[in-house]
Amino acid sequence: MFSRRAAGCDAPAKTATVTLIQTPQRAIGLKAWVGFTAMSIGMFMAILDIQIVASSLPEIQAGLGIALNQLSWVQTAYLIAEVVAIPLTGWLTRVLSTRGAFLVSICGFAVASLACAASNSFWSLIPARVLQGFCGGALIPLVFSAIFLMFNGLGRNRATLVAGLFAMLAPTLGPAVGGFITDRFSWHWLFLINLPPGIIVAVLVAWAVDIDRPAWRSFRSVDLFALPLLAVFLGSLQLVLKEAPHRGWASPEALLLAGICVLFGSSFIRRSLRHPAPLIDLRAFLDRNFAIGCCFSFALGIGLYGAVYLLPVYLGLVRDYGPLAIGQIMMVTGAAQVLMAPVATFLERRVDVRLLLAAGYALFAVGLIGNGFMTFETDFWGLFWQQLVRGAAVMLCLLPSTALALSGFASECVPNASGLFNLMRNLGGAIGLALIDTMLEQRTPTHIASLVARLQAGDAAAARLVGLPTERFTGVPIGEVDEATRALVAPLVERAGLVAAFNDAWLLIGGLVACSLLLLLVRARSRR
């Protein structure tokens, strides 16, 4: 494995740790699996909620009369609260225990879902979405830390498989589930659907999960003054990544948010490194395997969230598909993930971690870059093999990177490390989406101008890209175009320019994922 430095938990500080009451060897049994599967379903609900709401925003807008310029806040409020909650799960686990933190989170998520469904205005929906995002965000790292607290050996590999499948399937199935609900029911059911499984999950976790004991004294012993610094830092980062692509990275709003982000982020990091009992133990990054695993997680976030964003937008804007049809096309990725999962688990125990990471991230990059050659006619079969490759690759990316990052920590230090590891994936996704939006905003007009010039020059290849008959395009300038023809051709040119910008975005995120393979050049020794 990659050479290792001392884990942050081992450094001489007074950070409180979780108090285990059982060892992983004792935890492997039917009851433990029931509890862990219930936790994974709760995590699945939280991740799924983001996607089904995103695919049904027009229905929510119509139902509540939300102004178009306010609509994106339905998602932004959730995402900001989620990204703040994820790194706090280590502290919440110490204070409440794993079971207590999960029960508070899943119950809060269910109550917030009910409040969202009962909303009658924009201003009543947003606070409910903030609570929902915070509680949903905490569920994700709690599940991944439970893998290393409850299981060992083959059981740990299987638990990683279960959690990985639930985590990766949710974004893929989200558009289909959201489309089905909005086609047959009202938008309220996008949130009410969380209540029955939420109650069942809470009951099962309360009965079956008993890993550690709460340490109430940790509530006051840690550096709580770092909490507002963290919240403003991550919140402003999320906002600048959302707004800058549309307003411009040099706009006053973007520069102000970036300044706030840098100020509060540097203050939080400095305080966390100096305080004897930090809210979040950043010294975990001194562990080289953990740092490299987090970099791979960051790259996975770029590719995973980028693909789940780009494909539905392309199918909706260019192919004019509805949410349900989009979801059905994207289920290819989900099917590939399910089929590859047992294979990845088998290989994870028998193949060097570096080879698995190389294969996984190389295949993932190929699946992303393969989408960078679409036309306005690309449909199910034109997207099939790329989805198949990406779906198979995701499990080869997730399992070894999770094991690489978290397996070297003592059990009591895993919750803190899990929160940071999952935060890196979300930050990768947020930064990837900002890059994609910037690419679409800036490259679309450029491609449109280029296509117009090529068409006026009589370029038959450009006419083919746009969808025009090629007989009139013989390499000779076509001269002036009348207004009627211009009005007929303009939408076709705009569509072709948008597709070209989509291709640029696919190539960008695929290239970034491919660059992550350079991490394998770090001096390493074999795990086996």
Short mmCIF file of C-alpha atoms in Angstrom, two decimals:
data_model
loop_
_atom_site.label_atom_id
_atom_site.label_comp_id
_atom_site.label_asym_id
_atom_site.label_seq_id
_atom_site.Cartn_x
_atom_site.Cartn_y
_atom_site.Cartn_z
CA MET A 1 0.00 0.00 0.00
CA PHE A 2 1.04 3.63 -0.21
CA SER A 3 3.58 4.56 2.43
CA ARG A 4 1.99 5.92 5.59
CA ARG A 5 2.61 8.66 8.06
CA ALA A 6 1.15 8.77 11.50
CA ALA A 7 -2.62 9.14 11.50
CA GLY A 8 -4.03 12.36 12.83
CA CYS A 9 -5.69 10.53 15.70
CA ASP A 10 -2.34 9.35 16.95
CA ALA A 11 -0.92 12.84 17.31
CA PRO A 12 -0.63 14.23 20.83
CA ALA A 13 -3.85 16.19 21.17
CA LYS A 14 -6.85 16.05 23.43
CA THR A 15 -9.47 15.41 20.78
CA ALA A 16 -12.25 13.25 22.21
CA THR A 17 -12.82 9.93 20.48
CA VAL A 18 -15.76 7.56 20.34
CA THR A 19 -15.98 4.99 23.13
CA LEU A 20 -16.44 1.56 21.54
CA ILE A 21 -18.41 -1.11 23.40
CA GLN A 22 -17.80 -3.90 20.89
CA THR A 23 -15.14 -4.97 18.46
CA PRO A 24 -15.79 -5.47 14.74
CA GLN A 25 -15.30 -9.21 15.18
CA ARG A 26 -18.23 -9.37 17.62
CA ALA A 27 -20.46 -7.19 15.48
CA ILE A 28 -20.71 -9.48 12.46
CA GLY A 29 -24.08 -11.19 12.75
CA LEU A 30 -27.62 -11.02 11.42
CA LYS A 31 -28.59 -8.23 13.79
CA ALA A 32 -25.58 -6.15 12.75
CA TRP A 33 -26.39 -6.64 9.08
CA VAL A 34 -30.03 -5.63 9.63
CA GLY A 35 -28.91 -2.46 11.37
CA PHE A 36 -26.27 -1.62 8.79
CA THR A 37 -28.60 -2.26 5.86
CA ALA A 38 -31.18 0.00 7.48
CA MET A 39 -28.52 2.72 7.84
CA SER A 40 -27.61 2.31 4.16
CA ILE A 41 -31.26 2.68 3.16
CA GLY A 42 -31.43 5.91 5.17
CA MET A 43 -28.36 7.19 3.33
CA PHE A 44 -29.96 6.13 0.03
CA MET A 45 -33.04 8.20 0.87
CA ALA A 46 -30.94 11.30 1.52
CA ILE A 47 -28.96 11.03 -1.72
CA LEU A 48 -32.05 10.10 -3.73
CA ASP A 49 -33.90 13.15 -2.43
CA ILE A 50 -31.42 15.49 -4.11
CA GLN A 51 -31.97 13.89 -7.50
CA ILE A 52 -35.76 13.46 -7.44
CA VAL A 53 -36.25 17.07 -6.37
CA ALA A 54 -33.80 18.30 -9.01
CA SER A 55 -35.71 16.47 -11.75
CA SER A 56 -39.04 17.92 -10.60
CA LEU A 57 -38.25 21.57 -9.85
CA PRO A 58 -40.74 22.88 -12.46
CA GLU A 59 -43.58 21.09 -10.67
CA ILE A 60 -42.51 22.57 -7.31
CA GLN A 61 -42.25 26.01 -8.91
CA ALA A 62 -45.76 25.76 -10.31
CA GLY A 63 -47.20 24.36 -7.08
CA LEU A 64 -45.80 27.09 -4.81
CA GLY A 65 -45.63 29.97 -7.29
CA ILE A 66 -41.86 30.37 -6.85
CA ALA A 67 -40.17 33.04 -8.97
CA LEU A 68 -37.75 31.65 -11.53
CA ASN A 69 -34.78 33.53 -10.04
CA GLN A 70 -35.50 31.95 -6.64
CA LEU A 71 -36.07 28.39 -7.82
CA SER A 72 -32.45 27.23 -7.61
CA TRP A 73 -32.48 27.95 -3.87
CA VAL A 74 -34.68 24.89 -3.38
CA GLN A 75 -31.56 22.84 -4.16
CA THR A 76 -28.91 25.28 -2.96
CA ALA A 77 -30.37 25.46 0.56
CA TYR A 78 -30.17 21.66 0.83
CA LEU A 79 -26.65 21.43 -0.60
CA ILE A 80 -25.17 24.14 1.64
CA ALA A 81 -26.61 22.52 4.77
CA GLU A 82 -25.44 19.10 3.59
CA VAL A 83 -21.85 20.15 2.98
CA VAL A 84 -21.69 21.78 6.44
CA ALA A 85 -23.09 18.67 8.15
CA ILE A 86 -20.78 16.10 6.56
CA PRO A 87 -17.52 17.03 8.34
CA LEU A 88 -19.36 17.52 11.66
CA THR A 89 -20.37 13.86 11.91
CA GLY A 90 -17.18 12.92 13.77
CA TRP A 91 -18.07 15.36 16.56
CA LEU A 92 -21.76 14.32 16.51
CA THR A 93 -20.72 10.68 16.82
CA ARG A 94 -18.55 11.43 19.85
CA VAL A 95 -21.33 13.37 21.56
CA LEU A 96 -24.37 11.24 20.67
CA SER A 97 -22.81 7.85 19.68
CA THR A 98 -23.20 6.36 16.21
CA ARG A 99 -26.71 5.14 16.91
CA GLY A 100 -27.78 8.37 18.57
CA ALA A 101 -26.37 10.56 15.80
CA PHE A 102 -28.01 8.43 13.12
CA LEU A 103 -31.40 8.38 14.89
CA VAL A 104 -31.38 12.16 15.36
CA SER A 105 -30.43 12.60 11.70
CA ILE A 106 -32.96 10.18 10.20
CA CYS A 107 -35.79 11.48 12.40
CA GLY A 108 -34.83 15.06 11.56
CA PHE A 109 -34.74 14.15 7.87
CA ALA A 110 -38.23 12.63 8.05
CA VAL A 111 -39.68 15.59 9.98
CA ALA A 112 -38.08 18.03 7.53
CA SER A 113 -39.52 16.03 4.62
CA LEU A 114 -42.98 16.37 6.14
CA ALA A 115 -42.42 20.10 6.59
CA CYS A 116 -41.35 20.40 2.94
CA ALA A 117 -44.52 18.64 1.80
CA ALA A 118 -46.63 20.91 4.02
CA SER A 119 -45.00 24.10 2.71
CA ASN A 120 -47.30 26.65 1.13
CA SER A 121 -44.70 29.19 0.03
CA PHE A 122 -41.05 29.64 -0.89
CA TRP A 123 -40.22 31.03 2.54
CA SER A 124 -41.70 28.05 4.38
CA LEU A 125 -40.00 25.55 2.06
CA ILE A 126 -36.43 26.88 2.37
CA PRO A 127 -35.99 26.43 6.18
CA ALA A 128 -37.37 22.91 5.85
CA ARG A 129 -34.89 22.18 3.04
CA VAL A 130 -32.02 23.50 5.22
CA LEU A 131 -32.97 21.10 8.04
CA GLN A 132 -33.46 18.28 5.55
CA GLY A 133 -30.05 18.91 3.99
CA PHE A 134 -28.23 19.05 7.34
CA CYS A 135 -29.80 15.83 8.59
CA GLY A 136 -29.41 14.09 5.23
CA GLY A 137 -25.78 15.14 4.95
CA ALA A 138 -24.93 13.60 8.32
CA LEU A 139 -26.32 10.21 7.28
CA ILE A 140 -23.71 9.63 4.56
CA PRO A 141 -20.44 9.62 6.59
CA LEU A 142 -22.19 7.87 9.48
CA VAL A 143 -22.79 4.88 7.21
CA PHE A 144 -19.22 4.82 5.91
CA SER A 145 -17.76 5.06 9.41
CA ALA A 146 -20.08 2.23 10.55
CA ILE A 147 -18.41 -0.02 7.97
CA PHE A 148 -15.12 0.20 9.88
CA LEU A 149 -16.68 0.24 13.34
CA MET A 150 -18.98 -2.76 12.87
CA PHE A 151 -17.14 -5.08 10.50
CA ASN A 152 -13.76 -6.57 9.78
CA GLY A 153 -12.17 -8.63 7.00
CA LEU A 154 -14.59 -10.00 4.42
CA GLY A 155 -17.53 -8.53 6.30
CA ARG A 156 -16.03 -5.06 5.89
CA ASN A 157 -15.65 -5.60 2.14
CA ARG A 158 -19.26 -6.72 1.86
CA ALA A 159 -20.46 -3.78 3.93
CA THR A 160 -18.52 -1.40 1.68
CA LEU A 161 -20.20 -3.07 -1.29
CA VAL A 162 -23.68 -2.58 0.21
CA ALA A 163 -23.06 1.07 1.14
CA GLY A 164 -21.38 1.77 -2.21
CA LEU A 165 -24.28 0.32 -4.16
CA PHE A 166 -26.84 2.38 -2.27
CA ALA A 167 -24.71 5.53 -2.57
CA MET A 168 -24.04 5.13 -6.30
CA LEU A 169 -27.49 3.89 -7.35
CA ALA A 170 -29.34 6.82 -5.80
CA PRO A 171 -28.11 9.47 -8.28
CA THR A 172 -28.77 7.09 -11.18
CA LEU A 173 -32.31 6.15 -10.14
CA GLY A 174 -33.25 9.66 -8.99
CA PRO A 175 -34.51 11.03 -12.34
CA ALA A 176 -36.61 7.92 -12.99
CA VAL A 177 -38.16 7.97 -9.49
CA GLY A 178 -38.76 11.72 -9.66
CA GLY A 179 -40.31 11.42 -13.11
CA PHE A 180 -42.57 8.58 -11.99
CA ILE A 181 -43.79 10.51 -8.93
CA THR A 182 -44.49 13.76 -10.79
CA ASP A 183 -46.18 11.94 -13.66
CA ARG A 184 -48.63 10.14 -11.38
CA PHE A 185 -48.84 12.14 -8.15
CA SER A 186 -48.38 15.72 -6.92
CA TRP A 187 -45.02 17.30 -6.05
CA HIS A 188 -45.78 16.81 -2.33
CA TRP A 189 -45.01 13.11 -2.73
CA LEU A 190 -41.42 13.92 -3.62
CA PHE A 191 -41.05 14.53 0.13
CA LEU A 192 -43.80 12.37 1.63
CA ILE A 193 -42.17 9.30 0.10
CA ASN A 194 -39.44 9.63 2.74
CA LEU A 195 -41.74 9.14 5.72
CA PRO A 196 -42.57 5.37 5.72
CA PRO A 197 -39.01 4.17 5.09
CA GLY A 198 -37.67 6.82 7.47
CA ILE A 199 -39.79 5.47 10.34
CA ILE A 200 -38.85 1.85 9.55
CA VAL A 201 -35.13 2.71 9.33
CA ALA A 202 -35.25 4.54 12.67
CA VAL A 203 -36.88 1.57 14.42
CA LEU A 204 -34.41 -0.95 12.96
CA VAL A 205 -31.35 1.17 13.77
CA ALA A 206 -32.57 1.76 17.34
CA TRP A 207 -32.91 -2.01 17.77
CA ALA A 208 -29.90 -3.34 15.88
CA VAL A 209 -27.07 -0.79 16.07
CA ASP A 210 -25.11 -0.52 19.31
CA ILE A 211 -21.51 0.33 18.55
CA ASP A 212 -20.40 2.96 21.05
CA ARG A 213 -21.51 5.10 23.95
CA PRO A 214 -22.24 8.85 23.89
CA ALA A 215 -19.73 11.18 25.51
CA TRP A 216 -21.81 14.19 26.47
CA ARG A 217 -18.79 16.04 27.87
CA SER A 218 -17.42 16.28 24.31
CA PHE A 219 -20.12 18.84 23.57
CA ARG A 220 -18.35 21.46 25.66
CA SER A 221 -14.78 20.21 25.50
CA VAL A 222 -14.34 20.76 21.76
CA ASP A 223 -13.78 24.10 20.04
CA LEU A 224 -17.37 25.14 19.33
CA PHE A 225 -16.22 28.60 18.24
CA ALA A 226 -14.94 26.88 15.08
CA LEU A 227 -18.49 25.87 14.12
CA PRO A 228 -19.61 29.25 12.68
CA LEU A 229 -16.25 29.55 10.90
CA LEU A 230 -16.82 26.17 9.26
CA ALA A 231 -20.43 26.96 8.35
CA VAL A 232 -19.58 30.30 6.70
CA PHE A 233 -16.51 28.83 4.97
CA LEU A 234 -18.35 25.89 3.36
CA GLY A 235 -21.55 27.86 2.75
CA SER A 236 -19.76 30.68 0.94
CA LEU A 237 -17.72 28.14 -1.05
CA GLN A 238 -20.91 26.43 -2.19
CA LEU A 239 -22.45 29.79 -3.12
CA VAL A 240 -19.47 31.05 -5.10
CA LEU A 241 -19.33 27.77 -7.02
CA LYS A 242 -23.04 28.12 -7.80
CA GLU A 243 -23.14 31.81 -8.72
CA ALA A 244 -19.77 32.50 -10.37
CA PRO A 245 -20.35 30.51 -13.58
CA HIS A 246 -23.44 32.64 -14.37
CA ARG A 247 -22.43 36.02 -12.93
CA GLY A 248 -18.78 35.74 -13.94
CA TRP A 249 -15.80 34.74 -11.84
CA ALA A 250 -14.60 38.35 -11.75
CA SER A 251 -18.00 39.80 -10.81
CA PRO A 252 -18.26 41.75 -7.52
CA GLU A 253 -20.58 39.10 -6.03
CA ALA A 254 -18.21 36.24 -6.86
CA LEU A 255 -15.16 38.13 -5.57
CA LEU A 256 -16.96 39.04 -2.34
CA LEU A 257 -18.02 35.42 -1.73
CA ALA A 258 -14.54 34.18 -2.58
CA GLY A 259 -13.02 36.66 -0.13
CA ILE A 260 -15.39 35.54 2.64
CA CYS A 261 -14.60 31.91 1.83
CA VAL A 262 -10.84 32.44 2.03
CA LEU A 263 -11.06 34.51 5.22
CA PHE A 264 -13.28 32.13 7.16
CA GLY A 265 -11.63 29.01 5.69
CA SER A 266 -8.12 30.09 6.69
CA SER A 267 -9.38 31.08 10.15
CA PHE A 268 -11.05 27.69 10.60
CA ILE A 269 -7.97 25.75 9.47
CA ARG A 270 -5.63 27.79 11.68
CA ARG A 271 -7.90 27.40 14.70
CA SER A 272 -8.38 23.66 14.11
CA LEU A 273 -4.63 23.04 13.91
CA ARG A 274 -3.84 25.05 17.06
CA HIS A 275 -6.70 24.12 19.39
CA PRO A 276 -6.05 21.20 21.77
CA ALA A 277 -9.56 19.80 21.13
CA PRO A 278 -10.53 20.78 17.56
CA LEU A 279 -14.06 20.44 16.26
CA ILE A 280 -12.69 18.55 13.25
CA ASP A 281 -9.28 16.88 13.45
CA LEU A 282 -7.55 18.00 10.24
CA ARG A 283 -4.40 16.12 11.23
CA ALA A 284 -5.98 13.09 9.60
CA PHE A 285 -4.50 14.46 6.38
CA LEU A 286 -1.03 13.71 7.77
CA ASP A 287 -1.82 10.10 6.98
CA ARG A 288 -0.55 9.75 3.40
CA ASN A 289 -2.96 6.97 2.46
CA PHE A 290 -5.86 9.02 3.74
CA ALA A 291 -4.74 12.11 1.84
CA ILE A 292 -4.36 10.13 -1.41
CA GLY A 293 -7.70 8.39 -0.85
CA CYS A 294 -9.35 11.79 -0.38
CA CYS A 295 -7.83 13.00 -3.66
CA PHE A 296 -9.30 9.98 -5.42
CA SER A 297 -12.63 10.67 -3.71
CA PHE A 298 -12.46 14.27 -4.96
CA ALA A 299 -11.87 13.04 -8.53
CA LEU A 300 -14.72 10.55 -8.20
CA GLY A 301 -17.01 13.39 -7.13
CA ILE A 302 -16.07 15.41 -10.21
CA GLY A 303 -16.88 12.54 -12.56
CA LEU A 304 -19.88 11.10 -10.75
CA TYR A 305 -21.78 14.31 -10.07
CA GLY A 306 -20.71 15.74 -13.43
CA ALA A 307 -22.09 12.77 -15.37
CA VAL A 308 -25.34 12.70 -13.38
CA TYR A 309 -25.76 16.42 -14.15
CA LEU A 310 -24.69 16.53 -17.81
CA LEU A 311 -26.60 13.55 -19.16
CA PRO A 312 -30.11 14.55 -17.96
CA VAL A 313 -29.56 18.17 -19.04
CA TYR A 314 -28.48 17.03 -22.51
CA LEU A 315 -31.43 14.65 -22.85
CA GLY A 316 -33.85 17.32 -21.65
CA LEU A 317 -32.58 20.33 -23.60
CA VAL A 318 -31.36 18.67 -26.79
CA ARG A 319 -33.46 15.51 -27.07
CA ASP A 320 -36.53 17.05 -25.34
CA TYR A 321 -37.10 14.04 -23.08
CA GLY A 322 -39.15 14.13 -19.89
CA PRO A 323 -37.88 13.05 -16.45
CA LEU A 324 -39.22 9.50 -16.69
CA ALA A 325 -37.69 8.84 -20.12
CA ILE A 326 -34.38 10.33 -18.94
CA GLY A 327 -34.43 8.09 -15.89
CA GLN A 328 -35.03 5.01 -18.00
CA ILE A 329 -31.98 5.78 -20.16
CA MET A 330 -29.80 6.42 -17.11
CA MET A 331 -30.75 3.09 -15.54
CA VAL A 332 -28.09 1.50 -17.75
CA THR A 333 -25.48 2.91 -15.37
CA GLY A 334 -27.35 1.53 -12.37
CA ALA A 335 -27.63 -1.92 -13.92
CA ALA A 336 -23.90 -1.95 -14.63
CA GLN A 337 -23.17 -0.97 -11.03
CA VAL A 338 -25.30 -3.82 -9.68
CA LEU A 339 -23.69 -6.38 -11.99
CA MET A 340 -20.16 -5.18 -11.26
CA ALA A 341 -20.54 -4.91 -7.48
CA PRO A 342 -19.85 -8.59 -6.59
CA VAL A 343 -16.97 -8.68 -9.06
CA ALA A 344 -15.42 -5.57 -7.50
CA THR A 345 -15.79 -7.08 -4.01
CA PHE A 346 -14.08 -10.29 -5.18
CA LEU A 347 -11.22 -8.36 -6.77
CA GLU A 348 -10.81 -5.96 -3.83
CA ARG A 349 -9.56 -8.82 -1.61
CA ARG A 350 -7.30 -10.39 -4.21
CA VAL A 351 -5.80 -7.60 -6.34
CA ASP A 352 -3.33 -4.91 -5.37
CA VAL A 353 -5.14 -1.69 -4.48
CA ARG A 354 -3.07 0.28 -6.99
CA LEU A 355 -4.16 -1.95 -9.87
CA LEU A 356 -7.82 -1.63 -8.87
CA LEU A 357 -7.54 2.15 -8.62
CA ALA A 358 -5.75 2.31 -11.98
CA ALA A 359 -8.37 0.12 -13.66
CA GLY A 360 -11.31 1.87 -12.03
CA TYR A 361 -10.32 5.46 -12.67
CA ALA A 362 -8.98 4.71 -16.17
CA LEU A 363 -12.28 3.05 -17.14
CA PHE A 364 -14.24 5.86 -15.52
CA ALA A 365 -12.28 8.43 -17.53
CA VAL A 366 -12.88 6.46 -20.74
CA GLY A 367 -16.62 6.37 -20.02
CA LEU A 368 -16.67 10.14 -19.52
CA ILE A 369 -14.48 11.02 -22.50
CA GLY A 370 -16.54 8.67 -24.68
CA ASN A 371 -19.51 11.01 -24.24
CA GLY A 372 -17.46 13.91 -25.61
CA PHE A 373 -18.39 13.14 -29.22
CA MET A 374 -22.18 13.46 -29.14
CA THR A 375 -24.38 14.98 -31.82
CA PHE A 376 -27.93 16.29 -31.57
CA GLU A 377 -29.08 12.81 -32.67
CA THR A 378 -27.25 10.81 -29.99
CA ASP A 379 -29.79 8.64 -28.21
CA PHE A 380 -30.02 5.50 -26.05
CA TRP A 381 -27.62 3.33 -28.04
CA GLY A 382 -25.23 6.19 -28.65
CA LEU A 383 -24.96 6.60 -24.87
CA PHE A 384 -25.13 2.91 -23.99
CA TRP A 385 -21.51 1.74 -23.88
CA GLN A 386 -20.28 4.87 -22.10
CA GLN A 387 -22.86 4.37 -19.34
CA LEU A 388 -21.96 0.70 -19.15
CA VAL A 389 -18.27 1.48 -18.71
CA ARG A 390 -18.92 4.21 -16.13
CA GLY A 391 -21.27 2.03 -14.12
CA ALA A 392 -18.77 -0.82 -14.01
CA ALA A 393 -15.90 1.53 -13.18
CA VAL A 394 -17.60 3.31 -10.26
CA MET A 395 -17.45 0.28 -7.98
CA LEU A 396 -13.78 -0.25 -8.86
CA CYS A 397 -13.19 3.38 -7.85
CA LEU A 398 -15.21 3.48 -4.65
CA LEU A 399 -14.20 0.26 -2.88
CA PRO A 400 -10.40 0.57 -3.00
CA SER A 401 -10.37 4.34 -2.40
CA THR A 402 -12.57 3.92 0.69
CA ALA A 403 -10.38 1.13 2.05
CA LEU A 404 -7.22 3.08 1.25
CA ALA A 405 -8.43 6.18 3.07
CA LEU A 406 -10.07 4.72 6.18
CA SER A 407 -8.62 1.28 6.91
CA GLY A 408 -5.46 2.60 8.59
CA PHE A 409 -7.22 4.47 11.40
CA ALA A 410 -8.04 3.17 14.83
CA SER A 411 -11.77 2.52 15.15
CA GLU A 412 -12.35 5.48 17.46
CA CYS A 413 -10.85 7.84 14.87
CA VAL A 414 -12.88 6.59 11.89
CA PRO A 415 -15.94 8.91 12.25
CA ASN A 416 -13.81 12.05 11.94
CA ALA A 417 -11.90 10.63 8.96
CA SER A 418 -15.11 9.41 7.30
CA GLY A 419 -16.62 12.89 7.47
CA LEU A 420 -13.58 14.43 5.78
CA PHE A 421 -13.41 11.66 3.17
CA ASN A 422 -17.05 12.11 2.16
CA LEU A 423 -16.69 15.89 2.24
CA MET A 424 -13.94 15.64 -0.38
CA ARG A 425 -16.27 13.77 -2.74
CA ASN A 426 -18.97 16.42 -2.32
CA LEU A 427 -16.47 19.24 -2.84
CA GLY A 428 -15.23 17.51 -5.98
CA GLY A 429 -18.79 17.37 -7.22
CA ALA A 430 -19.45 21.03 -6.41
CA ILE A 431 -16.27 22.22 -8.11
CA GLY A 432 -16.90 19.93 -11.07
CA LEU A 433 -20.41 21.32 -11.55
CA ALA A 434 -19.04 24.87 -11.38
CA LEU A 435 -16.51 24.04 -14.10
CA ILE A 436 -19.24 22.45 -16.21
CA ASP A 437 -21.55 25.45 -15.86
CA THR A 438 -18.67 27.76 -16.75
CA MET A 439 -17.89 25.66 -19.80
CA LEU A 440 -21.51 25.68 -20.98
CA GLU A 441 -21.86 29.43 -20.39
CA GLN A 442 -18.66 30.42 -22.16
CA ARG A 443 -18.20 27.79 -24.85
CA THR A 444 -21.74 27.72 -26.26
CA PRO A 445 -21.58 31.26 -27.78
CA THR A 446 -18.10 30.52 -29.11
CA HIS A 447 -19.25 27.36 -30.86
CA ILE A 448 -22.32 29.12 -32.26
CA ALA A 449 -20.18 31.89 -33.75
CA SER A 450 -17.81 29.32 -35.24
CA LEU A 451 -20.68 27.33 -36.79
CA VAL A 452 -22.21 30.47 -38.29
CA ALA A 453 -18.89 31.37 -39.92
CA ARG A 454 -18.44 27.85 -41.25
CA LEU A 455 -21.97 27.72 -42.65
CA GLN A 456 -21.51 31.07 -44.40
CA ALA A 457 -18.29 29.66 -45.90
CA GLY A 458 -20.26 26.71 -47.30
CA ASP A 459 -18.84 24.03 -44.97
CA ALA A 460 -20.79 20.80 -45.52
CA ALA A 461 -19.46 19.25 -42.30
CA ALA A 462 -20.86 22.19 -40.30
CA ALA A 463 -24.22 21.79 -42.06
CA ARG A 464 -24.25 18.14 -41.11
CA LEU A 465 -23.54 18.99 -37.45
CA VAL A 466 -26.37 21.50 -37.44
CA GLY A 467 -28.82 19.17 -39.19
CA LEU A 468 -29.17 21.01 -42.50
CA PRO A 469 -29.20 19.43 -45.99
CA THR A 470 -25.66 19.44 -47.32
CA GLU A 471 -26.46 19.93 -51.03
CA ARG A 472 -26.11 23.74 -50.91
CA PHE A 473 -22.85 23.62 -48.94
CA THR A 474 -20.11 23.02 -51.49
CA GLY A 475 -17.23 24.95 -49.98
CA VAL A 476 -18.29 28.18 -51.67
CA PRO A 477 -19.55 31.14 -49.54
CA ILE A 478 -23.35 31.15 -49.60
CA GLY A 479 -23.74 34.93 -49.44
CA GLU A 480 -26.52 36.86 -47.72
CA VAL A 481 -29.26 34.92 -45.92
CA ASP A 482 -32.82 36.25 -45.75
CA GLU A 483 -34.59 36.74 -42.43
CA ALA A 484 -36.96 33.79 -42.86
CA THR A 485 -34.05 31.39 -43.45
CA ARG A 486 -32.11 32.94 -40.57
CA ALA A 487 -35.08 32.42 -38.22
CA LEU A 488 -35.38 28.79 -39.37
CA VAL A 489 -31.68 27.99 -39.02
CA ALA A 490 -30.89 29.90 -35.80
CA PRO A 491 -32.43 27.33 -33.37
CA LEU A 492 -30.58 24.52 -35.15
CA VAL A 493 -27.26 26.36 -34.88
CA GLU A 494 -27.88 27.14 -31.21
CA ARG A 495 -28.65 23.48 -30.55
CA ALA A 496 -25.46 22.37 -32.30
CA GLY A 497 -23.42 24.94 -30.36
CA LEU A 498 -24.89 23.68 -27.10
CA VAL A 499 -24.06 20.08 -28.01
CA ALA A 500 -20.48 21.09 -28.79
CA ALA A 501 -20.24 22.78 -25.39
CA PHE A 502 -21.60 19.61 -23.77
CA ASN A 503 -18.85 17.67 -25.51
CA ASP A 504 -16.24 20.08 -24.17
CA ALA A 505 -17.60 19.56 -20.65
CA TRP A 506 -17.49 15.77 -20.97
CA LEU A 507 -13.90 15.91 -22.20
CA LEU A 508 -12.95 18.27 -19.36
CA ILE A 509 -14.26 16.12 -16.51
CA GLY A 510 -12.95 12.97 -18.18
CA GLY A 511 -9.53 14.56 -18.46
CA LEU A 512 -9.59 15.62 -14.79
CA VAL A 513 -10.48 12.07 -13.68
CA ALA A 514 -7.69 10.71 -15.89
CA CYS A 515 -5.25 13.14 -14.23
CA SER A 516 -6.03 11.54 -10.86
CA LEU A 517 -4.11 8.48 -12.06
CA LEU A 518 -0.94 10.50 -11.50
CA LEU A 519 -1.49 9.88 -7.78
CA LEU A 520 -0.45 6.30 -8.40
CA LEU A 521 3.07 7.54 -9.09
CA VAL A 522 3.47 8.31 -5.37
CA ARG A 523 6.10 5.99 -3.97
CA ALA A 524 4.23 2.94 -2.77
CA ARG A 525 4.59 -0.61 -1.64
CA SER A 526 2.21 -3.45 -2.39
CA ARG A 527 -0.60 -4.13 0.03
CA ARG A 528 -0.04 -7.85 -0.32
#
